[in-house]
């Protein structure tokens, strides 16, 4: 087990499930066929040890997150995942680590009917770059620039738990009741199936990776509109509420919940006529769904507390530079 070819063969080669893979990993390029009535969507995300996950994160959790953050981008536009590439840089060939990473990767490929069609394997600080490719019906996608004044703003799941999870991990808080926050950090669930159906009712979505303030801000900028969001409507998980009760003198830290990262929930807009259908869709997918506000004319993003007072955020989302 010395060359990168041995590593690729043993840990990054999986039985190929998809018929649309014409040339799989092993040649200079992979090749796939895209049906004439479909549109191809492509996204990539890098995870670097110490930047995107704490150094002590398990190989299973790293693999899970590397795949899910990419599938979450596909979900944000309503695409069905089809193929992945994996560029990985490893400090050394640690077979125990690779075995665990590979097992989780293989499970996810199977679960989403996705093929790993190529990649690159190099030596260096641990870094994982996944590229995900997906398909959707022609012109049936959700984009950031389609919000309209009067649309309602919805989010899936709960917001901010992963930020609490990161705080718990970095500060070694030993509290079993905060485990759901750590799970939210390490095991995000891309809302793939829900999003595939959501394209029939929404044409504007984003996945929340840098906190709601920043990511809803991207929708507003692209769509040239504003929004009113009600803090009382923001979905907060019970583990997150427990955290504030116990560790923050019962004070909800909205900056923590709305400006950090790693939620991987969807934020999307819906016109009034489609609201009932969207609520029913979330029920069918057993997915918590919250209407948190509405799109307005103008360009301001206002967060309003229960007294109708504005809450402002200066710290809006992680920036690398
Ligand atoms: P080349 O030198 O032509 O770029 P490589 O030596 O980097 O090819 O890789 C050999 C083959 O193995 C290629 O088909 C590539 O896509 C595949 N491959 C390399 N690394 C990975 C990986 N981490 N996961 C999946 N396939 C990989
Ligand atoms: Mg190469």
Tab-separated table of N, CA, C and O in Angstrom, residues 26-71:
chain	number	residue	atom	x	y	z
A	26	UNK	N	-10.344	5.850	-13.694
A	26	UNK	CA	-9.359	4.926	-14.244
A	26	UNK	C	-8.734	5.452	-15.513
A	26	UNK	O	-7.591	5.158	-15.825
A	27	UNK	N	-9.472	6.259	-16.252
A	27	UNK	CA	-8.892	6.889	-17.444
A	27	UNK	C	-8.553	8.343	-17.116
A	27	UNK	O	-8.706	8.780	-15.982
A	28	UNK	N	-8.104	9.097	-18.106
A	28	UNK	CA	-7.726	10.489	-17.835
A	28	UNK	C	-8.923	11.352	-17.467
A	28	UNK	O	-8.822	12.274	-16.673
A	29	UNK	N	-10.053	11.063	-18.076
A	29	UNK	CA	-11.294	11.768	-17.750
A	29	UNK	C	-12.390	10.729	-17.529
A	29	UNK	O	-12.319	9.626	-18.057
A	30	UNK	N	-13.383	11.128	-16.801
A	30	UNK	CA	-14.612	10.323	-16.756
A	30	UNK	C	-15.549	10.888	-17.818
A	30	UNK	O	-15.390	12.028	-18.267
A	31	UNK	N	-16.528	10.101	-18.196
A	31	UNK	CA	-17.507	10.594	-19.155
A	31	UNK	C	-18.890	10.080	-18.769
A	31	UNK	O	-19.045	8.933	-18.374
A	32	UNK	N	-19.863	10.983	-18.870
A	32	UNK	CA	-21.238	10.613	-18.506
A	32	UNK	C	-22.176	11.091	-19.609
A	32	UNK	O	-21.813	11.969	-20.386
A	33	UNK	N	-23.349	10.516	-19.659
A	33	UNK	CA	-24.301	11.005	-20.661
A	33	UNK	C	-25.441	11.742	-19.965
A	33	UNK	O	-25.965	11.290	-18.942
A	34	UNK	N	-25.777	12.890	-20.514
A	34	UNK	CA	-26.845	13.736	-19.971
A	34	UNK	C	-28.050	13.641	-20.907
A	34	UNK	O	-27.931	13.968	-22.076
A	35	UNK	N	-29.207	13.175	-20.416
A	35	UNK	CA	-30.387	13.072	-21.274
A	35	UNK	C	-30.763	14.427	-21.878
A	35	UNK	O	-30.568	15.471	-21.240
A	36	UNK	N	-31.312	14.391	-23.082
A	36	UNK	CA	-31.594	15.626	-23.826
A	36	UNK	C	-32.575	16.547	-23.105
A	36	UNK	O	-32.504	17.766	-23.236
A	37	UNK	N	-33.472	15.971	-22.309
A	37	UNK	CA	-34.471	16.809	-21.639
A	37	UNK	C	-34.021	17.274	-20.247
A	37	UNK	O	-34.801	17.827	-19.491
A	38	UNK	N	-32.743	17.006	-19.924
A	38	UNK	CA	-32.253	17.375	-18.585
A	38	UNK	C	-31.205	18.471	-18.677
A	38	UNK	O	-30.570	18.682	-19.709
A	39	UNK	N	-31.021	19.116	-17.529
A	39	UNK	CA	-30.026	20.168	-17.393
A	39	UNK	C	-29.014	19.695	-16.348
A	39	UNK	O	-29.400	19.123	-15.327
A	40	UNK	N	-27.724	19.953	-16.613
A	40	UNK	CA	-26.655	19.511	-15.709
A	40	UNK	C	-26.312	20.631	-14.724
A	40	UNK	O	-26.110	21.776	-15.145
A	41	UNK	N	-26.240	20.298	-13.427
A	41	UNK	CA	-25.838	21.282	-12.414
A	41	UNK	C	-24.575	20.786	-11.730
A	41	UNK	O	-24.478	19.599	-11.410
A	42	UNK	N	-23.625	21.694	-11.523
A	42	UNK	CA	-22.302	21.315	-11.040
A	42	UNK	C	-21.918	22.212	-9.875
A	42	UNK	O	-22.098	23.427	-9.938
A	43	UNK	N	-21.369	21.602	-8.821
A	43	UNK	CA	-20.953	22.400	-7.664
A	43	UNK	C	-19.721	21.758	-7.037
A	43	UNK	O	-19.484	20.564	-7.218
A	44	UNK	N	-18.935	22.536	-6.330
A	44	UNK	CA	-17.791	21.951	-5.613
A	44	UNK	C	-17.568	22.674	-4.297
A	44	UNK	O	-17.854	23.863	-4.175
A	45	UNK	N	-17.106	21.929	-3.309
A	45	UNK	CA	-16.804	22.479	-1.988
A	45	UNK	C	-15.605	21.760	-1.405
A	45	UNK	O	-15.504	20.547	-1.505
A	46	UNK	N	-14.737	22.524	-0.777
A	46	UNK	CA	-13.541	21.969	-0.131
A	46	UNK	C	-13.713	21.996	1.382
A	46	UNK	O	-14.247	22.963	1.930
A	47	UNK	N	-13.246	20.942	2.029
A	47	UNK	CA	-13.208	20.908	3.489
A	47	UNK	C	-11.754	20.735	3.914
A	47	UNK	O	-11.113	19.751	3.527
A	48	UNK	N	-11.238	21.688	4.681
A	48	UNK	CA	-9.846	21.632	5.131
A	48	UNK	C	-9.819	21.419	6.645
A	48	UNK	O	-10.540	22.106	7.380
A	49	UNK	N	-8.977	20.478	7.084
A	49	UNK	CA	-8.863	20.191	8.521
A	49	UNK	C	-8.475	21.460	9.271
A	49	UNK	O	-7.566	22.179	8.857
A	50	UNK	N	-9.177	21.726	10.355
A	50	UNK	CA	-8.867	22.897	11.169
A	50	UNK	C	-9.564	24.167	10.696
A	50	UNK	O	-9.619	25.154	11.414
A	51	UNK	N	-10.086	24.137	9.461
A	51	UNK	CA	-10.826	25.294	8.946
A	51	UNK	C	-12.319	24.961	8.875
A	51	UNK	O	-13.153	25.679	9.429
A	52	UNK	N	-12.628	23.842	8.217
A	52	UNK	CA	-14.031	23.449	8.029
A	52	UNK	C	-14.503	22.388	9.003
A	52	UNK	O	-15.688	22.125	9.095
A	53	UNK	N	-13.572	21.750	9.671
A	53	UNK	CA	-13.947	20.797	10.725
A	53	UNK	C	-12.794	20.747	11.723
A	53	UNK	O	-11.637	20.938	11.345
A	54	UNK	N	-13.112	20.530	13.019
A	54	UNK	CA	-12.050	20.439	14.012
A	54	UNK	C	-11.114	19.265	13.670
A	54	UNK	O	-11.557	18.253	13.147
A	55	UNK	N	-9.827	19.414	13.952
A	55	UNK	CA	-8.818	18.394	13.602
A	55	UNK	C	-9.206	17.003	14.118
A	55	UNK	O	-8.913	16.007	13.473
A	56	UNK	N	-9.906	16.958	15.268
A	56	UNK	CA	-10.200	15.650	15.858
A	56	UNK	C	-11.454	14.980	15.270
A	56	UNK	O	-11.867	13.928	15.745
A	57	UNK	N	-12.067	15.567	14.258
A	57	UNK	CA	-13.274	14.982	13.651
A	57	UNK	C	-12.969	13.600	13.088
A	57	UNK	O	-11.910	13.378	12.498
A	58	UNK	N	-13.913	12.670	13.250
A	58	UNK	CA	-13.687	11.288	12.798
A	58	UNK	C	-13.715	11.211	11.278
A	58	UNK	O	-14.370	12.019	10.616
A	59	UNK	N	-13.024	10.199	10.695
A	59	UNK	CA	-13.037	10.038	9.239
A	59	UNK	C	-14.448	9.814	8.691
A	59	UNK	O	-14.779	10.296	7.599
A	60	UNK	N	-15.296	9.127	9.468
A	60	UNK	CA	-16.681	8.901	9.022
A	60	UNK	C	-17.417	10.242	8.895
A	60	UNK	O	-18.127	10.486	7.923
A	61	UNK	N	-17.251	11.083	9.922
A	61	UNK	CA	-17.940	12.376	9.900
A	61	UNK	C	-17.394	13.284	8.790
A	61	UNK	O	-18.149	14.034	8.169
A	62	UNK	N	-16.099	13.214	8.540
A	62	UNK	CA	-15.506	14.049	7.482
A	62	UNK	C	-16.064	13.633	6.117
A	62	UNK	O	-16.470	14.476	5.311
A	63	UNK	N	-16.124	12.324	5.877
A	63	UNK	CA	-16.656	11.833	4.599
A	63	UNK	C	-18.112	12.258	4.442
A	63	UNK	O	-18.538	12.730	3.384
A	64	UNK	N	-18.864	12.099	5.527
A	64	UNK	CA	-20.294	12.421	5.496
A	64	UNK	C	-20.503	13.890	5.140
A	64	UNK	O	-21.277	14.238	4.252
A	65	UNK	N	-19.752	14.725	5.837
A	65	UNK	CA	-19.934	16.162	5.629
A	65	UNK	C	-19.450	16.594	4.243
A	65	UNK	O	-20.101	17.415	3.582
A	66	UNK	N	-18.334	16.027	3.787
A	66	UNK	CA	-17.786	16.411	2.477
A	66	UNK	C	-18.797	16.130	1.367
A	66	UNK	O	-18.950	16.918	0.435
A	67	UNK	N	-19.499	15.013	1.493
A	67	UNK	CA	-20.509	14.675	0.482
A	67	UNK	C	-21.757	15.543	0.683
A	67	UNK	O	-22.275	16.152	-0.252
A	68	UNK	N	-22.232	15.627	1.915
A	68	UNK	CA	-23.510	16.299	2.188
A	68	UNK	C	-23.493	17.788	1.857
A	68	UNK	O	-24.491	18.323	1.380
A	69	UNK	N	-22.379	18.463	2.100
A	69	UNK	CA	-22.373	19.909	1.817
A	69	UNK	C	-22.520	20.138	0.308
A	69	UNK	O	-23.108	21.132	-0.124
A	70	UNK	N	-21.999	19.212	-0.469
A	70	UNK	CA	-22.152	19.323	-1.927
A	70	UNK	C	-23.564	18.955	-2.361
A	70	UNK	O	-24.155	19.625	-3.213
A	71	UNK	N	-24.121	17.897	-1.782
A	71	UNK	CA	-25.500	17.526	-2.130
A	71	UNK	C	-26.463	18.638	-1.712
A	71	UNK	O	-27.500	18.863	-2.348
